[in-house]
Amino acid sequence: MSFVNFDKKEINFKVVYYGPPMGGKTSNLAYLHDVMPAEVRGDLTMLSTQQDRTLYFDFLPLQSTVIKGFISRFQLYTVPGQPIYDRTRRIVLTGADGIVFVADSQWSQMTSNADSLENLKANLVSHGRSFDTTPLVFQLNKRDLPDIAPAPYMEFLLNRGATKADCVEATAVKGNGVAETLNRICKMVLAQFIEEHNMKVSVVRRAESA
Amino acid sequence: MTGLTLDIEQARALNRVVTDLLVQAEASVVLLTDIGGNVLAQAPQRNDPHLQTMAALAAGAFSATRELARLTGETAFRSVSHEGEQTSLFVQSLNEDFLLVIVFQRTTTLGLVKLYGRQAATDLAPMLGEVRHQAPVSSAFGPFTLDETSAAVFDLPAPGSLRGRAVRPPLRTG
Ligand SMILES: Nc1nc2c(ncn2[C@@H]2O[C@H](COP(=O)(O)OP(=O)(O)OP(=O)(O)O)[C@@H](O)[C@H]2O)c(=O)[nH]1
Ligand SMILES: [Mg+2]
């Protein structure tokens, strides 16, 4: 849920990386942390098991001056993909302004992708949110592996919402597609925020001038 | 989905309460956050990126205890404290949706922190109620506009190309 502080001239947005277990959510944040200049990113915090599986969430704050006169902070979170951590996923999803769904392109993971997407929809509904109006980008990850499904097949399988989401092919461990995914979701989040806010401003202005 | 908005007055009023609490309880850091980990007010006023992470973690930890409360049949744990050798942390929930996070050293006591924390909570309750229920949108805050000079929100080098070297900052900050 966006948060605007007019005193400090700051706006916070929350972007959640969701998806099947081992799909590469943490790898996305790790890569971004590696390549982002220090003045743009904060620390990467990972709450994981000894086997590097996400236990609660990962957190990486980034900042940008994309909105004139303000510092825009994009707070990136990942959820744990393992089915048993559903309660945790639901908590981390709270107040998300945008979602990146990191799908695993391997043929063997297609059911796992579909299950995770269903789980995302259910958890959005549990927060009173609608899947179709929440900014979303699909990342088709692990394109470097041999036994992978063609991108159009995965799009057909996953991207069936009323409004079609962007799909980005990626190899998160090498960084391919990671920045593009981030930029696309940030732009969608910004577009929705600006539209909502500016609409309210124009209503207030009309009321004031009447 | 509409988010939270603090206008200048509200932000400063919240900061005053939080600063008073810091002084009275002799704490080292006080954060007022929402349950998502956004920092609404802080004391002392310094630009420390760790505070954002602290807020995200405290909010996460508090949400986890809320789940524990649910599982144990308790309606809500109102506060949690973590006591360390030198530094301790006290987190108190306010109005369901907000948290007071207080970091303090051995030079003060949990009792004092709780006492002033409770008082601050009483002062903050109506202010936060207002923030939650009537997000101010004043025409003084004009429409937001994007900085069109940048093609991307974050401008990163192609993978593998510039890794490990200093890269041009994506966007002018500060
Ligand atoms: N070959 C290949 N391996 C990848 C890619 N992305 C991630 N991996 C590997 O997949 C495994 C899981 O990656 P993570 O980033 O931890 O996945 P996750 O989605 O965070 O997993 P959970 O936290 O358990 O849900 C690791 O061994 C990664 O190195 C990729 O693009 N290609
Ligand atoms: Mg992970």
Tab-separated table of C-alpha atoms and ligand atoms in Angstrom:
chain	number	residue	atom	x	y	z
A	1	MET	CA	0.000	0.000	0.000
A	2	SER	CA	1.575	3.238	-1.059
A	3	PHE	CA	2.587	5.637	1.676
A	4	VAL	CA	3.139	9.343	1.013
A	5	ASN	CA	4.880	11.678	3.450
A	6	PHE	CA	4.489	15.279	2.262
A	7	ASP	CA	6.727	16.535	5.050
A	8	LYS	CA	9.736	14.455	4.044
A	9	LYS	CA	8.728	14.362	0.374
A	10	GLU	CA	8.874	10.596	0.254
A	11	ILE	CA	6.652	7.942	-1.279
A	12	ASN	CA	6.940	4.240	-0.448
A	13	PHE	CA	5.763	1.422	-2.677
A	14	LYS	CA	5.794	-2.288	-1.949
A	15	VAL	CA	6.607	-4.838	-4.640
A	16	VAL	CA	6.301	-8.534	-3.791
A	17	TYR	CA	8.067	-11.323	-5.696
A	18	TYR	CA	5.753	-14.332	-5.608
A	19	GLY	CA	5.957	-17.760	-7.231
A	20	PRO	CA	6.644	-21.483	-6.897
A	21	PRO	CA	9.339	-22.897	-4.582
A	22	MET	CA	12.876	-22.534	-5.973
A	23	GLY	CA	11.617	-20.450	-8.883
A	24	GLY	CA	14.303	-17.781	-8.409
A	25	LYS	CA	12.620	-15.019	-6.356
A	26	THR	CA	15.547	-14.606	-3.964
A	27	SER	CA	17.958	-14.728	-6.920
A	28	ASN	CA	16.237	-11.662	-8.405
A	29	LEU	CA	16.809	-9.606	-5.251
A	30	ALA	CA	20.348	-10.900	-4.819
A	31	TYR	CA	21.233	-9.829	-8.359
A	32	LEU	CA	19.674	-6.384	-7.924
A	33	HIS	CA	21.567	-5.915	-4.692
A	34	ASP	CA	24.801	-6.840	-6.487
A	35	VAL	CA	24.456	-4.417	-9.370
A	36	MET	CA	22.616	-1.440	-7.920
A	37	PRO	CA	24.891	1.450	-6.913
A	38	ALA	CA	25.134	1.791	-3.140
A	39	GLU	CA	23.387	5.175	-3.066
A	40	VAL	CA	20.274	3.659	-4.610
A	41	ARG	CA	19.902	0.491	-2.603
A	42	GLY	CA	19.797	-0.424	1.059
A	43	ASP	CA	20.890	-3.705	2.606
A	44	LEU	CA	19.506	-7.028	1.441
A	45	THR	CA	17.988	-8.837	4.393
A	46	MET	CA	17.259	-12.523	3.985
A	47	LEU	CA	15.276	-14.517	6.503
A	48	SER	CA	16.100	-17.986	5.294
A	49	THR	CA	16.907	-21.517	6.441
A	50	GLN	CA	20.430	-22.896	6.462
A	51	GLN	CA	19.697	-24.372	3.039
A	52	ASP	CA	19.035	-20.882	1.649
A	53	ARG	CA	15.319	-21.456	1.338
A	54	THR	CA	13.289	-18.415	2.191
A	55	LEU	CA	11.664	-18.925	5.563
A	56	TYR	CA	9.853	-15.634	6.059
A	57	PHE	CA	10.849	-13.026	3.482
A	58	ASP	CA	13.735	-11.209	1.828
A	59	PHE	CA	13.775	-7.413	1.872
A	60	LEU	CA	15.597	-4.939	-0.365
A	61	PRO	CA	14.788	-1.215	-0.335
A	62	LEU	CA	15.586	0.806	-3.471
A	63	GLN	CA	15.136	4.473	-4.131
A	64	SER	CA	14.622	6.614	-7.187
A	65	THR	CA	13.724	10.182	-8.143
A	66	VAL	CA	11.288	9.131	-10.831
A	67	ILE	CA	8.486	11.269	-9.363
A	68	LYS	CA	9.439	14.949	-9.552
A	69	GLY	CA	10.254	16.522	-6.214
A	70	PHE	CA	9.991	13.269	-4.260
A	71	ILE	CA	12.130	10.340	-3.236
A	72	SER	CA	10.290	7.225	-4.382
A	73	ARG	CA	11.200	4.153	-2.396
A	74	PHE	CA	10.452	0.756	-3.846
A	75	GLN	CA	10.537	-1.842	-1.112
A	76	LEU	CA	11.076	-5.263	-2.633
A	77	TYR	CA	9.986	-8.380	-0.754
A	78	THR	CA	10.024	-12.054	-1.658
A	79	VAL	CA	7.700	-14.653	-0.175
A	80	PRO	CA	8.712	-18.222	0.690
A	81	GLY	CA	7.588	-20.485	-2.152
A	82	GLN	CA	7.208	-23.708	-0.187
A	83	PRO	CA	3.536	-24.650	0.216
A	84	ILE	CA	3.734	-25.051	4.014
A	85	TYR	CA	4.538	-21.370	4.467
A	86	ASP	CA	1.193	-20.128	3.223
A	87	ARG	CA	0.397	-18.036	6.302
A	88	THR	CA	3.705	-16.259	5.913
A	89	ARG	CA	3.045	-15.601	2.245
A	90	ARG	CA	-0.259	-14.056	3.120
A	91	ILE	CA	1.358	-11.730	5.682
A	92	VAL	CA	4.085	-10.617	3.291
A	93	LEU	CA	1.533	-9.973	0.538
A	94	THR	CA	-0.302	-7.465	2.745
A	95	GLY	CA	-0.428	-4.052	1.140
A	96	ALA	CA	1.508	-4.981	-2.016
A	97	ASP	CA	1.318	-2.270	-4.689
A	98	GLY	CA	2.656	-4.611	-7.343
A	99	ILE	CA	3.527	-8.262	-7.821
A	100	VAL	CA	6.207	-10.041	-9.827
A	101	PHE	CA	5.260	-13.653	-10.415
A	102	VAL	CA	8.510	-15.574	-10.915
A	103	ALA	CA	7.622	-18.744	-12.831
A	104	ASP	CA	10.007	-21.670	-13.282
A	105	SER	CA	10.306	-22.468	-16.998
A	106	GLN	CA	11.237	-26.131	-16.550
A	107	TRP	CA	8.597	-28.531	-17.888
A	108	SER	CA	8.659	-30.385	-14.579
A	109	GLN	CA	7.500	-27.234	-12.765
A	110	MET	CA	4.373	-26.357	-14.739
A	111	THR	CA	1.956	-27.732	-12.136
A	112	SER	CA	3.914	-26.006	-9.420
A	113	ASN	CA	3.618	-22.683	-11.314
A	114	ALA	CA	-0.118	-23.089	-11.760
A	115	ASP	CA	-0.607	-24.027	-8.088
A	116	SER	CA	1.359	-21.022	-6.923
A	117	LEU	CA	-0.659	-18.707	-9.171
A	118	GLU	CA	-3.903	-20.087	-7.757
A	119	ASN	CA	-2.486	-19.570	-4.287
A	120	LEU	CA	-1.641	-15.958	-5.147
A	121	LYS	CA	-5.187	-15.314	-6.339
A	122	ALA	CA	-6.649	-16.849	-3.185
A	123	ASN	CA	-4.357	-14.817	-0.952
A	124	LEU	CA	-5.195	-11.590	-2.769
A	125	VAL	CA	-8.875	-12.339	-2.279
A	126	SER	CA	-8.236	-12.968	1.428
A	127	HIS	CA	-6.946	-9.392	1.595
A	128	GLY	CA	-10.017	-8.121	-0.227
A	129	ARG	CA	-7.954	-7.457	-3.340
A	130	SER	CA	-8.630	-8.343	-6.918
A	131	PHE	CA	-6.114	-10.198	-9.061
A	132	ASP	CA	-7.177	-8.330	-12.181
A	133	THR	CA	-6.585	-4.830	-10.869
A	134	THR	CA	-3.294	-5.439	-9.051
A	135	PRO	CA	-0.236	-4.489	-11.128
A	136	LEU	CA	1.465	-7.741	-12.120
A	137	VAL	CA	4.403	-8.875	-14.241
A	138	PHE	CA	5.170	-12.498	-15.095
A	139	GLN	CA	8.826	-13.421	-15.183
A	140	LEU	CA	9.548	-16.661	-17.059
A	141	ASN	CA	12.742	-17.620	-15.290
A	142	LYS	CA	15.506	-20.195	-15.837
A	143	ARG	CA	15.544	-19.751	-19.612
A	144	ASP	CA	19.141	-21.072	-19.561
A	145	LEU	CA	18.088	-24.619	-18.678
A	146	PRO	CA	17.570	-27.375	-21.266
A	147	ASP	CA	14.119	-28.820	-20.531
A	148	ILE	CA	12.025	-25.695	-20.613
A	149	ALA	CA	8.574	-24.880	-21.960
A	150	PRO	CA	8.302	-22.371	-24.833
A	151	ALA	CA	7.377	-18.878	-23.656
A	152	PRO	CA	4.054	-18.759	-25.576
A	153	TYR	CA	3.009	-22.016	-23.918
A	154	MET	CA	3.723	-20.595	-20.463
A	155	GLU	CA	1.891	-17.399	-21.291
A	156	PHE	CA	-1.097	-19.451	-22.396
A	157	LEU	CA	-0.953	-21.400	-19.145
A	158	LEU	CA	-0.460	-18.490	-16.744
A	159	ASN	CA	-1.481	-15.223	-18.358
A	160	ARG	CA	-5.224	-15.793	-18.533
A	161	GLY	CA	-6.502	-12.812	-16.557
A	162	ALA	CA	-9.055	-10.320	-17.899
A	163	THR	CA	-6.184	-7.909	-18.510
A	164	LYS	CA	-3.040	-9.461	-19.960
A	165	ALA	CA	0.073	-8.917	-17.868
A	166	ASP	CA	3.570	-8.294	-19.249
A	167	CYS	CA	5.811	-11.355	-19.529
A	168	VAL	CA	9.597	-11.122	-19.316
A	169	GLU	CA	11.963	-14.008	-20.087
A	170	ALA	CA	14.791	-14.203	-17.591
A	171	THR	CA	17.789	-16.044	-16.227
A	172	ALA	CA	17.869	-14.549	-12.773
A	173	VAL	CA	21.139	-16.139	-11.650
A	174	LYS	CA	22.924	-14.372	-14.514
A	175	GLY	CA	20.844	-11.217	-14.263
A	176	ASN	CA	19.148	-11.514	-17.657
A	177	GLY	CA	15.705	-9.961	-17.566
A	178	VAL	CA	15.961	-8.980	-13.905
A	179	ALA	CA	16.205	-5.214	-14.421
A	180	GLU	CA	13.574	-5.301	-17.145
A	181	THR	CA	11.162	-7.099	-14.823
A	182	LEU	CA	11.778	-4.551	-12.083
A	183	ASN	CA	11.326	-1.574	-14.387
A	184	ARG	CA	8.097	-2.925	-15.809
A	185	ILE	CA	6.487	-3.543	-12.450
A	186	CYS	CA	7.679	-0.191	-11.085
A	187	LYS	CA	6.186	1.606	-14.077
A	188	MET	CA	2.853	-0.143	-13.623
A	189	VAL	CA	2.814	0.680	-9.926
A	190	LEU	CA	3.661	4.321	-10.650
A	191	ALA	CA	1.003	4.589	-13.350
A	192	GLN	CA	-1.680	3.263	-11.026
A	193	PHE	CA	-0.571	5.470	-8.139
A	194	ILE	CA	-0.424	8.640	-10.213
A	195	GLU	CA	-3.765	7.992	-11.835
A	196	GLU	CA	-5.497	7.387	-8.490
A	197	HIS	CA	-3.881	10.302	-6.740
A	198	ASN	CA	-4.285	12.823	-9.516
A	199	MET	CA	-7.920	11.893	-9.916
A	200	LYS	CA	-8.465	12.694	-6.233
A	201	VAL	CA	-6.597	15.970	-6.602
A	202	SER	CA	-8.759	17.038	-9.522
A	203	VAL	CA	-11.921	16.198	-7.568
A	204	VAL	CA	-10.696	18.320	-4.643
A	205	ARG	CA	-9.774	21.167	-6.991
A	206	ARG	CA	-13.177	21.123	-8.611
A	207	ALA	CA	-14.817	21.181	-5.194
A	208	GLU	CA	-12.604	24.077	-4.101
A	209	SER	CA	-13.262	26.179	-7.178
A	210	ALA	CA	-17.018	25.549	-7.093
B	1	MET	CA	-6.240	0.513	-3.486
B	2	THR	CA	-5.699	3.769	-1.672
B	3	GLY	CA	-2.649	4.120	0.494
B	4	LEU	CA	-1.736	6.208	3.519
B	5	THR	CA	-0.955	9.892	3.174
B	6	LEU	CA	0.578	12.181	5.770
B	7	ASP	CA	0.360	15.900	5.186
B	8	ILE	CA	3.021	18.183	6.635
B	9	GLU	CA	1.031	19.001	9.775
B	10	GLN	CA	0.252	15.383	10.528
B	11	ALA	CA	3.803	14.236	9.898
B	12	ARG	CA	5.185	16.871	12.267
B	13	ALA	CA	2.616	16.177	14.969
B	14	LEU	CA	3.472	12.464	14.906
B	15	ASN	CA	7.180	13.274	15.005
B	16	ARG	CA	6.665	15.440	18.083
B	17	VAL	CA	5.014	12.612	20.023
B	18	VAL	CA	7.693	10.162	18.991
B	19	THR	CA	10.479	12.586	19.900
B	20	ASP	CA	8.953	13.236	23.330
B	21	LEU	CA	8.790	9.501	23.893
B	22	LEU	CA	12.444	9.104	22.945
B	23	VAL	CA	13.477	11.747	25.458
B	24	GLN	CA	11.205	10.656	28.311
B	25	ALA	CA	11.924	6.938	28.045
B	26	GLU	CA	15.611	7.623	27.378
B	27	ALA	CA	15.419	5.338	24.365
B	28	SER	CA	17.922	5.335	21.522
B	29	VAL	CA	15.494	4.965	18.609
B	30	VAL	CA	11.725	5.235	18.333
B	31	LEU	CA	9.878	4.360	15.142
B	32	LEU	CA	6.190	4.676	14.403
B	33	THR	CA	5.403	2.269	11.577
B	34	ASP	CA	2.371	0.771	9.912
B	35	ILE	CA	1.899	-2.976	9.875
B	36	GLY	CA	3.544	-3.072	6.440
B	37	GLY	CA	6.762	-1.566	7.815
B	38	ASN	CA	6.407	1.982	6.451
B	39	VAL	CA	7.970	4.528	8.789
B	40	LEU	CA	5.451	7.292	9.635
B	41	ALA	CA	7.593	9.040	12.224
B	42	GLN	CA	10.978	8.531	13.797
B	43	ALA	CA	13.295	9.868	16.439
B	44	PRO	CA	16.057	10.849	16.315
B	45	GLN	CA	15.702	12.513	12.917
B	46	ARG	CA	18.530	11.056	10.896
B	47	ASN	CA	18.794	9.570	7.487
B	48	ASP	CA	19.727	6.007	8.373
B	49	PRO	CA	18.835	3.362	5.781
B	50	HIS	CA	18.970	0.687	8.482
B	51	LEU	CA	15.867	2.160	10.073
B	52	GLN	CA	13.782	1.106	7.070
B	53	THR	CA	15.044	-2.437	7.405
B	54	MET	CA	14.437	-2.340	11.134
B	55	ALA	CA	10.854	-1.244	10.517
B	56	ALA	CA	10.273	-3.984	7.941
B	57	LEU	CA	11.644	-6.625	10.309
B	58	ALA	CA	9.779	-5.372	13.367
B	59	ALA	CA	6.529	-5.290	11.408
B	60	GLY	CA	7.229	-8.791	10.109
B	61	ALA	CA	8.028	-10.083	13.576
B	62	PHE	CA	4.909	-8.500	14.986
B	63	SER	CA	2.729	-10.016	12.259
B	64	ALA	CA	4.233	-13.388	13.107
B	65	THR	CA	3.340	-12.998	16.779
B	66	ARG	CA	-0.160	-11.996	15.744
B	67	GLU	CA	-0.427	-15.336	13.952
B	68	LEU	CA	0.891	-17.062	17.065
B	69	ALA	CA	-1.796	-15.312	19.087
B	70	ARG	CA	-4.399	-16.619	16.687
B	71	LEU	CA	-3.065	-20.165	16.993
B	72	THR	CA	-3.001	-20.041	20.766
B	73	GLY	CA	-6.528	-18.694	20.954
B	74	GLU	CA	-5.471	-15.278	22.223
B	75	THR	CA	-7.156	-12.397	20.411
B	76	ALA	CA	-4.056	-10.222	20.284
B	77	PHE	CA	-0.669	-9.815	21.864
B	78	ARG	CA	-0.458	-6.081	22.448
B	79	SER	CA	3.284	-5.932	22.733
B	80	VAL	CA	6.464	-7.938	22.336
B	81	SER	CA	9.811	-7.333	23.870
B	82	HIS	CA	13.212	-8.711	23.021
B	83	GLU	CA	15.729	-8.305	25.778
B	84	GLY	CA	19.411	-8.325	24.932
B	85	GLU	CA	22.638	-7.919	26.874
B	86	GLN	CA	23.063	-4.260	25.988
B	87	THR	CA	20.241	-3.341	23.657
B	88	SER	CA	16.573	-4.243	23.930
B	89	LEU	CA	13.570	-3.795	21.705
B	90	PHE	CA	9.978	-3.164	22.669
B	91	VAL	CA	7.186	-3.253	20.104
B	92	GLN	CA	3.678	-2.137	20.945
B	93	SER	CA	0.658	-2.297	18.663
B	94	LEU	CA	-1.595	0.725	18.177
B	95	ASN	CA	-5.034	0.715	16.565
B	96	GLU	CA	-4.346	-2.731	15.010
B	97	ASP	CA	-2.612	-1.212	12.000
B	98	PHE	CA	0.324	0.637	13.529
B	99	LEU	CA	3.330	-0.156	15.712
B	100	LEU	CA	5.600	1.703	18.062
B	101	VAL	CA	9.099	0.272	17.904
B	102	ILE	CA	11.368	1.339	20.742
B	103	VAL	CA	15.061	0.517	20.919
B	104	PHE	CA	16.729	1.149	24.252
B	105	GLN	CA	19.943	0.499	26.131
B	106	ARG	CA	20.658	-0.752	29.625
B	107	THR	CA	20.757	2.831	30.852
B	108	THR	CA	16.957	2.822	30.952
B	109	THR	CA	14.420	0.172	31.963
B	110	LEU	CA	11.669	-1.799	30.281
B	111	GLY	CA	9.253	-0.440	32.887
B	112	LEU	CA	9.976	3.143	31.922
B	113	VAL	CA	9.770	2.330	28.231
B	114	LYS	CA	6.407	0.643	28.718
B	115	LEU	CA	5.050	3.472	30.838
B	116	TYR	CA	5.899	6.222	28.351
B	117	GLY	CA	5.077	3.930	25.440
B	118	ARG	CA	1.556	3.547	26.767
B	119	GLN	CA	1.215	7.289	27.188
B	120	ALA	CA	2.435	7.937	23.651
B	121	ALA	CA	-0.008	5.310	22.396
B	122	THR	CA	-2.874	7.226	23.961
B	123	ASP	CA	-1.721	10.453	22.324
B	124	LEU	CA	-1.214	8.811	18.957
B	125	ALA	CA	-4.514	6.917	18.781
B	126	PRO	CA	-6.747	9.812	17.627
B	127	MET	CA	-4.053	11.132	15.287
B	128	LEU	CA	-3.676	7.759	13.624
B	129	GLY	CA	-7.428	7.335	13.420
B	130	GLU	CA	-7.538	10.526	11.417
B	131	VAL	CA	-4.673	9.429	9.175
B	132	ARG	CA	-6.358	6.121	8.463
B	133	HIS	CA	-9.843	7.356	7.826
B	134	GLN	CA	-9.417	10.604	5.980
B	135	ALA	CA	-6.360	10.544	3.790
B	136	PRO	CA	-5.885	14.220	2.989
B	137	VAL	CA	-5.600	15.192	-0.623
B	138	SER	CA	-5.150	18.909	-0.768
B	139	SER	CA	-4.854	20.770	-3.999
B	140	ALA	CA	-1.759	22.324	-2.458
B	141	PHE	CA	-0.052	19.043	-3.244
B	142	GLY	CA	-0.757	19.333	-6.944
B	143	PRO	CA	-0.744	16.340	-9.257
B	144	PHE	CA	2.320	14.090	-9.216
B	145	THR	CA	4.401	14.087	-12.366
B	146	LEU	CA	6.984	11.654	-13.622
B	147	ASP	CA	10.501	12.748	-14.449
B	148	GLU	CA	10.327	12.172	-18.191
B	149	THR	CA	14.061	12.512	-18.711
B	150	SER	CA	14.645	8.961	-17.524
B	151	ALA	CA	13.463	6.140	-19.762
B	152	ALA	CA	13.542	3.554	-16.982
B	153	VAL	CA	12.861	3.796	-13.271
B	154	PHE	CA	16.155	2.029	-12.600
B	155	ASP	CA	18.839	2.283	-15.243
B	156	LEU	CA	21.092	-0.767	-14.975
B	157	PRO	CA	23.964	-2.010	-17.125
B	158	ALA	CA	23.455	-5.089	-19.299
B	159	PRO	CA	24.177	-8.255	-17.264
B	160	GLY	CA	27.830	-9.155	-17.127
B	161	SER	CA	29.057	-5.948	-18.736
B	162	LEU	CA	29.789	-3.562	-15.910
B	163	ARG	CA	29.481	-5.804	-12.926
B	164	GLY	CA	31.811	-4.945	-10.103
B	165	ARG	CA	32.750	-1.599	-11.617
B	166	ALA	CA	31.359	1.716	-10.598
B	167	VAL	CA	28.297	2.417	-12.674
B	168	ARG	CA	26.630	5.698	-13.390
B	169	PRO	CA	23.984	6.259	-10.729
B	170	PRO	CA	20.631	5.390	-12.300
B	171	LEU	CA	18.832	8.502	-11.158
B	172	ARG	CA	19.959	11.553	-9.303
B	173	THR	CA	19.075	11.015	-5.679
B	174	GLY	CA	18.629	13.378	-2.802
C	1	LIG	N1	19.822	-22.455	-13.964
C	1	LIG	C1	19.200	-21.489	-13.267
C	1	LIG	N2	19.053	-21.621	-11.932
C	1	LIG	C2	18.410	-20.635	-11.264
C	1	LIG	C3	17.910	-19.487	-11.913
C	1	LIG	N3	17.343	-18.691	-10.989
C	1	LIG	C4	17.489	-19.315	-9.801
C	1	LIG	N4	18.128	-20.493	-9.972
C	1	LIG	C5	18.503	-21.466	-8.935
C	1	LIG	O1	17.307	-21.995	-8.368
C	1	LIG	C6	17.486	-22.229	-6.975
C	1	LIG	C7	16.438	-21.520	-6.173
C	1	LIG	O2	16.596	-20.124	-6.336
C	1	LIG	P1	16.017	-19.087	-5.288
C	1	LIG	O3	16.258	-17.725	-5.833
C	1	LIG	O4	16.499	-19.389	-3.926
C	1	LIG	O5	14.466	-19.465	-5.389
C	1	LIG	P2	13.254	-18.939	-4.503
C	1	LIG	O6	12.145	-18.744	-5.456
C	1	LIG	O7	13.666	-17.786	-3.688
C	1	LIG	O8	12.967	-20.202	-3.567
C	1	LIG	P3	12.110	-20.252	-2.179
C	1	LIG	O9	12.617	-19.161	-1.322
C	1	LIG	O10	12.336	-21.589	-1.582
C	1	LIG	O11	10.688	-20.069	-2.589
C	1	LIG	C8	18.893	-21.780	-6.628
C	1	LIG	O12	19.736	-22.887	-6.633
C	1	LIG	C9	19.237	-20.834	-7.760
C	1	LIG	O13	20.620	-20.777	-8.009
C	1	LIG	C10	18.093	-19.377	-13.339
C	1	LIG	O14	17.702	-18.415	-13.990
C	1	LIG	N5	18.734	-20.424	-13.947
C	2	MG	MG	13.575	-17.401	-1.705
